[in-house]
Structures are given as structure tokens and as C-alpha cells.
Coordinates of C-alpha atoms and ligand atoms in Angstrom, one line a residue:
X1 CA -17.5 3.0 -5.7
X2 CA -18.9 1.8 -8.8
X3 CA -21.0 4.1 -10.8
X4 CA -23.6 1.3 -11.0
X5 CA -22.6 -1.4 -8.2
X6 CA -24.6 -4.0 -10.0
X7 CA -22.3 -3.8 -12.9
X8 CA -19.3 -4.3 -10.9
X9 CA -20.8 -7.3 -9.2
X10 CA -22.2 -9.3 -11.4
X11 CA -23.9 -12.0 -9.0
X12 CA -22.3 -10.4 -4.9
X13 CA -23.9 -13.7 -3.5
X14 CA -21.4 -15.8 -5.8
X15 CA -19.1 -17.7 -3.5
X16 CA -16.3 -17.2 -5.9
X17 CA -16.4 -13.8 -5.5
X18 CA -16.7 -13.6 -1.8
X19 CA -13.1 -15.6 -1.6
X20 CA -11.9 -13.3 -4.7
X21 CA -12.7 -10.4 -2.3
X22 CA -11.3 -11.9 1.0
X23 CA -8.1 -12.7 -0.7
X24 CA -7.5 -9.2 -1.8
X25 CA -8.9 -7.9 1.7
X26 CA -5.9 -10.0 3.3
X27 CA -3.3 -8.7 0.9
X28 CA -4.1 -4.8 0.8
X29 CA -4.7 -5.0 4.9
X30 CA -1.2 -6.9 5.3
X31 CA 0.4 -4.3 2.5
X32 CA -0.4 -1.0 5.2
X33 CA 1.3 -2.9 8.0
X34 CA 4.4 -3.7 5.6
X35 CA 4.6 -0.2 4.8
X36 CA 4.6 0.8 8.4
X37 CA 7.0 -1.9 9.4
X38 CA 10.3 -0.1 9.2
X39 CA 8.9 2.6 11.5
X40 CA 9.9 2.8 15.2
X41 CA 6.7 3.7 17.3
X42 CA 7.8 7.1 17.9
X43 CA 8.0 7.3 14.3
X44 CA 4.6 6.1 13.9
X45 CA 2.8 8.7 16.4
X46 CA 4.4 12.0 15.1
X47 CA 2.1 14.7 13.3
X48 CA 4.8 16.8 11.1
X49 CA 2.1 19.4 10.2
X50 CA -1.9 19.5 10.3
X51 CA -2.5 18.5 6.9
X52 CA -0.3 15.1 7.7
X53 CA -1.4 12.3 9.6
X54 CA 0.6 9.9 12.0
X55 CA 1.3 6.3 10.4
X56 CA -0.4 5.1 13.7
X57 CA -3.6 7.2 13.0
X58 CA -3.9 6.0 9.1
X59 CA -3.6 2.3 10.7
X60 CA -6.5 2.8 12.8
X61 CA -8.3 4.9 10.7
X62 CA -8.4 2.5 7.8
X63 CA -9.9 -0.1 10.4
X64 CA -12.3 2.7 11.6
X65 CA -13.6 2.9 7.8
X66 CA -14.4 -0.7 7.8
X67 CA -16.0 -0.8 11.3
X68 CA -18.2 2.1 11.0
X69 CA -19.2 2.0 7.4
X70 CA -19.4 -2.0 6.7
X71 CA -19.7 -3.7 10.3
X72 CA -21.7 -1.1 12.3
X73 CA -24.1 -0.8 9.7
X74 CA -24.6 -4.3 8.2
X75 CA -23.3 -7.1 10.7
X76 CA -25.9 -7.2 13.6
X77 CA -23.7 -9.0 15.9
X78 CA -20.5 -6.6 15.7
X79 CA -19.3 -5.8 19.2
X80 CA -16.7 -2.9 18.8
X81 CA -13.1 -3.2 20.0
X82 CA -13.4 -0.1 22.0
X83 CA -16.6 2.6 21.3
X84 CA -14.2 5.5 21.9
X85 CA -12.5 4.8 18.6
X86 CA -15.4 5.8 16.8
X87 CA -14.6 9.5 17.8
X88 CA -10.9 9.2 18.0
X89 CA -10.4 7.8 14.3
X90 CA -13.2 9.6 12.4
X91 CA -11.6 11.6 9.7
X92 CA -14.4 13.9 8.3
X93 CA -18.0 11.8 8.0
X94 CA -20.0 14.3 9.8
X95 CA -23.1 11.9 9.6
X96 CA -21.2 9.1 11.7
X97 CA -20.5 11.2 14.6
X98 CA -17.7 13.5 16.2
X99 CA -14.2 13.3 15.6
X100 CA -10.7 14.2 17.2
X101 CA -9.5 17.6 15.5
X102 CA -7.4 16.8 12.7
X103 CA -4.4 19.1 13.5
X104 CA -4.1 17.1 17.1
X105 CA -3.9 13.6 15.7
X106 CA -0.4 13.7 16.9
X107 CA -1.5 14.0 20.2
X108 CA -3.0 10.4 20.3
X109 CA -0.1 8.7 21.9
X110 CA -2.7 6.3 23.4
X111 CA -4.0 4.0 22.4
X112 CA 0.0 3.0 21.7
X113 CA 0.8 1.2 18.7
X114 CA 0.4 -2.6 19.9
X115 CA -3.2 -1.4 20.8
X116 CA -3.7 -0.1 17.2
X117 CA -2.5 -3.1 15.8
X118 CA -4.6 -5.3 18.0
X119 CA -7.9 -3.0 17.1
X120 CA -6.9 -4.1 13.3
X121 CA -6.6 -7.3 14.0
X122 CA -10.0 -7.2 15.7
X123 CA -11.6 -5.5 12.8
X124 CA -10.2 -8.1 10.3
X125 CA -11.3 -11.0 11.8
X126 CA -14.8 -9.5 12.0
X127 CA -14.7 -8.6 8.5
X128 CA -13.5 -12.0 7.1
X129 CA -16.0 -13.8 9.1
X130 CA -18.8 -11.2 7.7
X131 CA -17.4 -11.9 3.9
X132 CA -17.6 -15.2 4.4
X133 CA -20.9 -15.4 6.5
X134 CA -23.1 -12.4 5.4
X135 CA -26.9 -13.4 4.5
X136 CA -26.9 -12.4 0.6
X137 CA -29.2 -9.3 1.2
X138 CA -26.8 -7.8 3.9
X139 CA -24.0 -8.8 1.3
X140 CA -25.4 -7.5 -1.6
X141 CA -25.9 -4.2 -0.1
X142 CA -22.4 -4.3 1.7
X143 CA -20.1 -5.6 -1.0
X144 CA -19.6 -2.4 -2.5
X145 CA -18.8 -0.7 0.5
X146 CA -16.0 -3.6 1.3
X147 CA -14.7 -2.6 -2.2
X148 CA -14.9 1.0 -1.5
X149 CA -12.9 0.4 1.8
X150 CA -10.0 -1.5 0.3
X151 CA -9.4 1.4 -2.3
X152 CA -9.5 4.1 0.4
X153 CA -7.1 2.0 2.4
X154 CA -4.8 2.0 -0.8
X155 CA -5.1 5.9 -0.9
X156 CA -4.1 5.8 2.6
X157 CA -1.2 3.8 1.8
X158 CA 0.1 6.7 -0.5
X159 CA -0.9 9.0 2.3
X160 CA 1.6 6.9 5.0
X161 CA 4.7 7.5 2.5
X162 CA 4.2 11.3 1.9
X163 CA 3.4 11.8 5.5
X164 CA 6.3 10.3 7.1
X165 CA 8.3 11.6 4.1
X166 CA 7.1 14.9 5.6
X167 CA 8.0 14.0 9.1
X168 CA 11.3 12.6 8.4
X169 CA 12.3 16.0 6.2
X170 CA 11.5 18.0 9.1
X171 CA 14.0 15.6 11.2
X172 CA 17.6 17.4 11.4
X173 CA 19.0 13.7 10.8
X174 CA 16.9 13.4 7.4
X175 CA 16.7 9.5 8.1
X176 CA 15.4 7.2 5.4
X177 CA 11.9 5.5 5.3
X178 CA 13.5 2.5 3.9
X179 CA 16.7 2.0 1.8
X180 CA 15.5 0.0 -1.2
X181 CA 18.7 1.1 -3.1
X182 CA 18.8 2.9 -6.5
X183 CA 15.7 3.7 -8.0
X184 CA 15.8 2.5 -11.7
X185 CA 15.2 5.9 -13.0
X186 CA 18.6 7.2 -11.6
X187 CA 20.3 5.1 -14.2
X188 CA 18.0 6.3 -17.1
X189 CA 19.5 8.6 -19.2
X190 CA 17.5 11.6 -20.2
X191 CA 15.1 11.3 -23.3
X192 CA 14.2 14.1 -25.7
X193 CA 10.6 15.6 -25.0
X194 CA 8.7 15.0 -28.2
X195 CA 4.8 16.3 -28.7
X196 CA 2.2 14.5 -29.4
X197 CA -0.2 16.0 -31.6
X198 CA -3.9 15.7 -30.6
X199 CA -6.7 16.6 -32.9
X200 CA -9.5 17.5 -30.4
X201 CA -12.8 17.2 -31.1
X202 CA -15.7 15.4 -28.9
X203 CA -14.2 12.8 -26.6
X204 CA -15.6 10.5 -23.8
X205 CA -14.4 11.4 -20.3
X206 CA -14.9 9.3 -17.1
X207 CA -15.3 5.9 -15.7
X208 CA -17.3 3.7 -17.8
X209 CA -18.8 1.5 -15.2
X210 CA -16.5 -1.3 -15.8
X211 CA -15.2 -2.7 -12.4
X212 CA -14.4 -0.2 -9.1
X213 CA -14.3 3.7 -10.1
X214 CA -14.9 6.2 -7.4
X215 CA -17.7 8.2 -7.6
X216 CA -16.1 11.7 -8.6
X217 CA -15.2 9.8 -11.9
X218 CA -18.7 9.6 -13.0
X219 CA -20.9 10.1 -15.1
X220 CA -19.0 9.2 -18.0
X221 CA -19.8 12.3 -20.3
X222 CA -18.7 14.3 -23.6
X223 CA -16.1 17.1 -23.5
X224 CA -15.3 19.5 -26.4
X225 CA -11.5 19.6 -26.8
X226 CA -9.7 22.0 -29.1
X227 CA -6.5 20.7 -30.9
X228 CA -3.6 20.5 -28.6
X229 CA -0.1 18.9 -28.1
X230 CA 0.9 17.2 -25.2
X231 CA 4.6 16.2 -23.9
X232 CA 5.3 12.5 -24.3
X233 CA 7.0 12.7 -20.9
X234 CA 7.1 14.4 -17.7
X235 CA 9.4 17.4 -16.9
X236 CA 12.6 16.5 -15.3
X237 CA 14.9 17.5 -12.7
X238 CA 17.3 18.8 -14.8
X239 CA 14.8 20.9 -16.6
X240 CA 13.5 22.1 -13.2
X241 CA 17.3 23.1 -12.4
X242 CA 17.5 25.2 -15.4
X243 CA 14.1 26.9 -14.1
X244 CA 15.5 27.9 -10.8
X245 CA 19.1 29.1 -12.5
X246 CA 17.2 31.5 -14.8
X247 CA 15.5 32.8 -11.8
X248 CA 12.1 31.2 -11.6
X249 CA 11.4 31.6 -8.2
X250 CA 12.5 35.6 -8.5
X251 CA 10.0 36.4 -11.2
X252 CA 6.7 37.5 -10.3
X253 CA 5.5 37.7 -14.0
X254 CA 5.6 34.0 -14.3
X255 CA 3.1 33.1 -11.5
X256 CA -0.2 33.1 -10.6
X257 CA -0.9 35.7 -8.2
X258 CA -1.5 33.6 -5.3
X259 CA 1.2 31.5 -6.0
X260 CA 3.4 34.4 -5.6
X261 CA 2.3 35.3 -2.4
X262 CA 3.0 31.4 -1.7
X263 CA 6.6 31.7 -2.9
X264 CA 7.1 34.7 -0.6
X265 CA 5.3 33.9 2.8
X266 CA 6.8 30.1 2.4
X267 CA 10.3 31.4 1.1
X268 CA 10.2 28.6 -1.8
X269 CA 13.2 28.7 -3.7
X270 CA 12.9 25.0 -5.2
X271 CA 10.7 21.8 -4.9
X272 CA 10.2 21.0 -1.1
X273 CA 12.4 17.9 -0.7
X274 CA 15.5 20.1 -2.7
X275 CA 18.7 20.6 -0.7
X276 CA 20.4 23.3 -2.1
X277 CA 24.5 23.3 -2.8
X278 CA 26.0 24.3 0.6
X279 CA 23.1 23.4 2.8
X280 CA 24.6 22.4 6.5
X281 CA 21.8 19.5 6.8
X282 CA 23.7 17.6 4.1
X283 CA 26.9 19.1 2.8
X284 CA 27.5 18.8 -1.1
X285 CA 28.5 21.0 -3.8
X286 CA 25.4 19.8 -6.1
X287 CA 21.8 19.8 -5.6
X288 CA 20.5 16.7 -3.7
X289 CA 17.1 15.6 -3.2
X290 CA 15.2 13.9 -0.1
X291 CA 13.1 10.9 -0.8
X292 CA 12.1 7.7 1.0
X293 CA 15.6 6.4 0.4
X294 CA 17.0 9.4 2.1
X295 CA 19.0 12.0 0.6
X296 CA 20.4 11.3 -2.8
X297 CA 22.1 13.3 -5.8
X298 CA 20.0 14.9 -7.7
X299 CA 19.0 12.8 -11.0
X300 CA 18.7 15.1 -14.0
X301 CA 16.5 12.6 -16.0
X302 CA 14.0 11.8 -12.7
X303 CA 10.8 13.4 -13.1
X304 CA 10.7 16.6 -10.7
X305 CA 8.8 16.0 -7.8
X306 CA 7.1 17.7 -4.8
X307 CA 5.8 20.5 -6.6
X308 CA 2.6 22.6 -5.8
X309 CA 0.3 23.5 -8.4
X310 CA 1.8 26.9 -8.6
X311 CA 5.3 25.9 -9.1
X312 CA 4.0 23.4 -11.9
X313 CA 2.2 26.4 -13.6
X314 CA 5.2 29.0 -13.4
X315 CA 7.3 26.3 -14.9
X316 CA 5.3 25.9 -17.8
X317 CA 4.8 29.5 -18.4
X318 CA 8.5 30.0 -17.9
X319 CA 8.8 26.7 -20.9
X320 CA 6.2 28.7 -23.0
X321 CA 3.7 26.2 -22.2
X322 CA 0.9 25.0 -20.3
X323 CA -0.7 22.3 -18.0
X324 CA -2.8 20.1 -20.0
X325 CA -6.7 20.0 -18.7
X326 CA -7.6 16.5 -17.0
X327 CA -9.7 15.9 -19.9
X328 CA -6.6 16.3 -22.4
X329 CA -4.4 14.4 -20.3
X330 CA -7.1 11.5 -20.4
X331 CA -7.5 11.9 -23.9
X332 CA -3.7 11.4 -24.8
X333 CA -3.6 8.4 -22.4
X334 CA -6.3 6.9 -24.3
X335 CA -4.7 7.9 -27.7
X336 CA -1.5 6.3 -26.6
X337 CA 2.2 7.7 -27.2
X338 CA 2.3 9.4 -23.9
X339 CA 4.8 7.5 -21.4
X340 CA 5.4 7.9 -17.8
X341 CA 1.6 8.1 -17.0
X342 CA 2.0 6.2 -14.0
X343 CA 4.5 5.2 -11.6
X344 CA 6.5 8.3 -11.1
X345 CA 4.7 11.1 -10.1
X346 CA 1.2 12.8 -9.9
X347 CA 0.4 15.2 -12.5
X348 CA -1.1 18.6 -11.6
X349 CA -3.5 19.6 -14.3
X350 CA -5.2 23.1 -15.3
X351 CA -9.0 21.4 -14.1
X352 CA -10.4 22.7 -10.9
X353 CA -11.7 19.5 -9.1
X354 CA -15.6 19.8 -9.9
X355 CA -18.6 17.6 -10.5
X356 CA -18.5 15.8 -13.6
X357 CA -22.1 16.8 -15.4
X358 CA -24.8 14.9 -13.7
X359 CA -22.4 13.8 -10.8
X360 CA -24.5 12.5 -7.9
X361 CA -22.7 11.7 -4.5
X362 CA -23.3 8.2 -3.2
X363 CA -26.6 7.6 -0.8
X364 CA -25.6 7.6 3.0
X365 CA -22.4 8.4 4.8
X366 CA -20.2 7.5 1.9
X367 CA -21.6 10.4 0.0
X368 CA -19.1 12.6 1.9
X369 CA -16.5 10.7 0.2
X370 CA -15.5 13.1 -2.3
X371 CA -18.4 15.4 -3.0
X372 CA -18.1 17.9 -0.4
X373 CA -14.8 18.4 -1.2
X374 CA -15.1 19.4 -4.8
X375 CA -14.1 23.3 -4.4
X376 CA -10.8 25.2 -4.0
X377 CA -8.5 22.3 -5.4
X378 CA -7.0 21.2 -8.4
X379 CA -6.9 17.6 -10.5
X380 CA -3.9 15.4 -10.4
X381 CA -3.9 12.6 -12.7
X382 CA -1.7 9.5 -13.7
X383 CA -0.2 7.7 -10.3
X384 CA 3.1 8.2 -8.4
X385 CA 5.8 6.0 -7.1
X386 CA 4.1 5.7 -3.7
X387 CA 0.8 4.6 -5.3
X388 CA -0.1 1.0 -4.7
X389 CA 0.5 -1.2 -7.6
X390 CA -3.4 -1.8 -9.2
X391 CA -5.1 1.2 -7.5
X392 CA -4.8 4.1 -10.6
X393 CA -6.5 4.1 -13.8
X394 CA -6.9 6.5 -17.1
X395 CA -10.0 8.1 -15.7
X396 CA -8.8 8.6 -11.6
X397 CA -8.9 11.9 -10.3
X398 CA -6.8 12.9 -7.8
X399 CA -6.8 16.2 -6.2
X400 CA -5.1 18.7 -3.4
X401 CA -5.2 22.3 -2.9
X402 CA -2.7 24.4 -5.3
X403 CA -0.5 25.3 -2.5
X404 CA 0.0 21.4 -1.5
X405 CA 3.4 20.4 -2.0
X406 CA 4.2 17.3 0.0
X407 CA 2.8 14.6 -2.4
X408 CA 4.6 13.1 -5.4
X409 CA 3.4 15.5 -7.7
X410 CA 5.2 16.9 -10.8
X411 CA 3.9 18.0 -14.1
X412 CA 3.6 17.1 -18.2
X413 CA 3.5 20.3 -20.2
X414 CA 1.0 20.9 -23.0
X415 CA 0.5 23.8 -25.7
X416 CA -2.4 24.7 -27.7
X417 CA -2.6 23.5 -31.2
X418 CA -3.5 24.8 -34.4
X419 CA -7.1 25.1 -35.6
Ligands
FE2_1 FE1 -10.0 8.2 4.8

């Protein structure tokens, strides 16, 4: 949601603006369907762990969001496709009624996939009519919610990929989501790591109110930074392999206490989707990495991915460095000079996911979108290869619990500077 919706919607009633949003709505919704197209109906129903959701559930839930937040609240003539879906596909909105337990989403063999697609089409038709025909007062109230719904759907598009990747990881056949050919980064030569000197001082952080931003990016505020240095590129698989070879997963002094407990309880010895030499699932003499393209040889120059915060922090300790705070990351982005800021992996920061000074959740049900999750999670910045084009921005705050390692998450190093 924009910090100030009126700033993003100069004239919500303007017909050209409605046309623009209608076109964007169609493109974003179609992209979700395209991402699911390579998958079988069986693929789309499976739930590999409580934190991950079936593809079919993502397709339905993103439709539910438009239905529950926009149509049911602002379109008087709205008729639900199936009123039971309000319960099935509510994720976590207490103010919008009951919901199906998250760990049991994989039990929803019904509605079938074809019915979920019919549900999407029903919602899409109603949404396009609403965008075109809503009375000015209703449109002014609902337009920011339509924009929020599109950004919400884009977030779920990345989750569709990370969740099906986890499901495929648990399948002994290790199938590919879609063979897109070699990623460009596979051919990239390793580049030397350079340190960007940052002077610190008082900097501005957060969204300035120009264009869409989630409420958790606001308000823009001042932050005091000590001088620091930040790596101009991400940590690579080749570098992380050295950490493993040096006994990184066997040395408790490198790890936070909770991280070391996670290493031991989870049997962690490498990033989640690394396949060690000799592993019977995909025999090879070398490390391999499982991804959306299936099993590929480890690419030493590629950014390391599928790391938890704990692993990122331990690697940084081993490397004689630390993780940047989210504010250091944002200031470095603004200064230029760092590469791989987006399009590869989300980058763990040393910042807890906390409200910015003066943060206020949005009014109504969408006040539950971000604010109530601001405890026990860490902020990631940037964007990944699975993030939809145009979805991220320098002030974007992604967040996950520190043990989460099924996302496209890696790290960039930082060090203290001289005062
Ligand atoms: Fe959601």
C-alpha cells in the first residue's frame, strides 16, 4: 500500500489510469497461470512442509484476496463463486473470518484444479468490470487495494516457485520445474570482491511515497550509520564451498547459539539444495545444485542460494566480516557501486524485522498484511531470480524466520569502517 495513497493515485477516477490498471491486472494474473503451466495437477496439490503451500492453493488464495478485500467490500452486486472458499483460501486474516489450517492445505484435493481456474476466471471477470465501472467513490476507496492485490499476487508468484522447488526436492526423481537452458550466470567468470567504502552519517531510509510501497517500508525516516564497508558483489558458491571444506558446519564458534542448534537438529552440512559428491540421488564426483532447472553442476561464480540467516551469519564470521544492516544495504544501493542487488538472491541482513519509527498499519483488514509479523524474523533486501520483474525496489523489505532456507536467499558481506 502506498504510504499516502493519494500520492500514488493522482486522480483515481481518471479513465486512462483505470485502463492502465486493468491492463496490469490482466498481465499479473496471467503470469501466475503461466508459472503453473509446466506442472501437473498432482504437482499442484502437494504440500511438502507446513511452511510451503500447494501451487493450486496459491492460485486460489490470490483470487480470494481480490474477492475478500476488494469485491466483497466494495462491489455491492458481487456474487461469490463458492462462499465456502472464503474459509478454504483465507491465509491469516483474523478479521476476515475462519480459515483452513495452513499445515493441511495439501489435503485440499477438492476443489480440483479446473475448478480453481474457473474460480480465478470468475474473479477476473468481476474485477475487470469493477475496474471499468465502479462509481467514483467506490473506486477511490478500492483502487489502492487493487494495487495491493497485484503486489500480493506477485509475492505469491515467487512463493509458487520456491514452494514447488521444495516439493520437487523431496521427490527422489528431482524433477525440473521448467528447463530454461543454462542460466547466464553459469558462464560468468568469478569476479574479484571489492569493498565499497561508505562514510556513514545520517541517511534517509524507507519509501518516499512515490509509487507503490508496502506499509512496512514506511515512514521514511533518518538513520545514523557508522562508517562501514560493503562487498560490491554477492558471496559465490565457490567461496561457500571453501567454507564447507574448512569445516564451517563443524565449528560451533562460528555460529549463533540458535544457529548451531539448527545445524545439529537439522543435520545441516551444506545449503539446502546442494548435492554432495557420491550422493546416490544424483551420482557425481562433484558438488551439484538442485534448482528450477533440475540438477546442475555447482557453478563456482554463481551466488550461493538457499541459505538460512544462520548460515549466512556463520559464513560472514568465517570470512572475517559480518552481514550488513538493512539500512547499510539501502544506503549502499543508493550510493551506487554495488552489483547483483537484485535478480539473483535475496540478501540476509543483520536487521530484525521491526516497525520503522512512526509505523502505523493500514486501516481495515489489510492492516494484518505486515505489521503483525514484526517479531522473530530477519529482513532480506534485494530480490531474486524468482522475483517477478518490476516487483522489487531499493526500500523493499522481505522477511523470513532465521532458520528458513527454502527461499532464494544468500548474502553480501560487510565490515566495520574506520571512524
Ligand atoms: Fe497471501
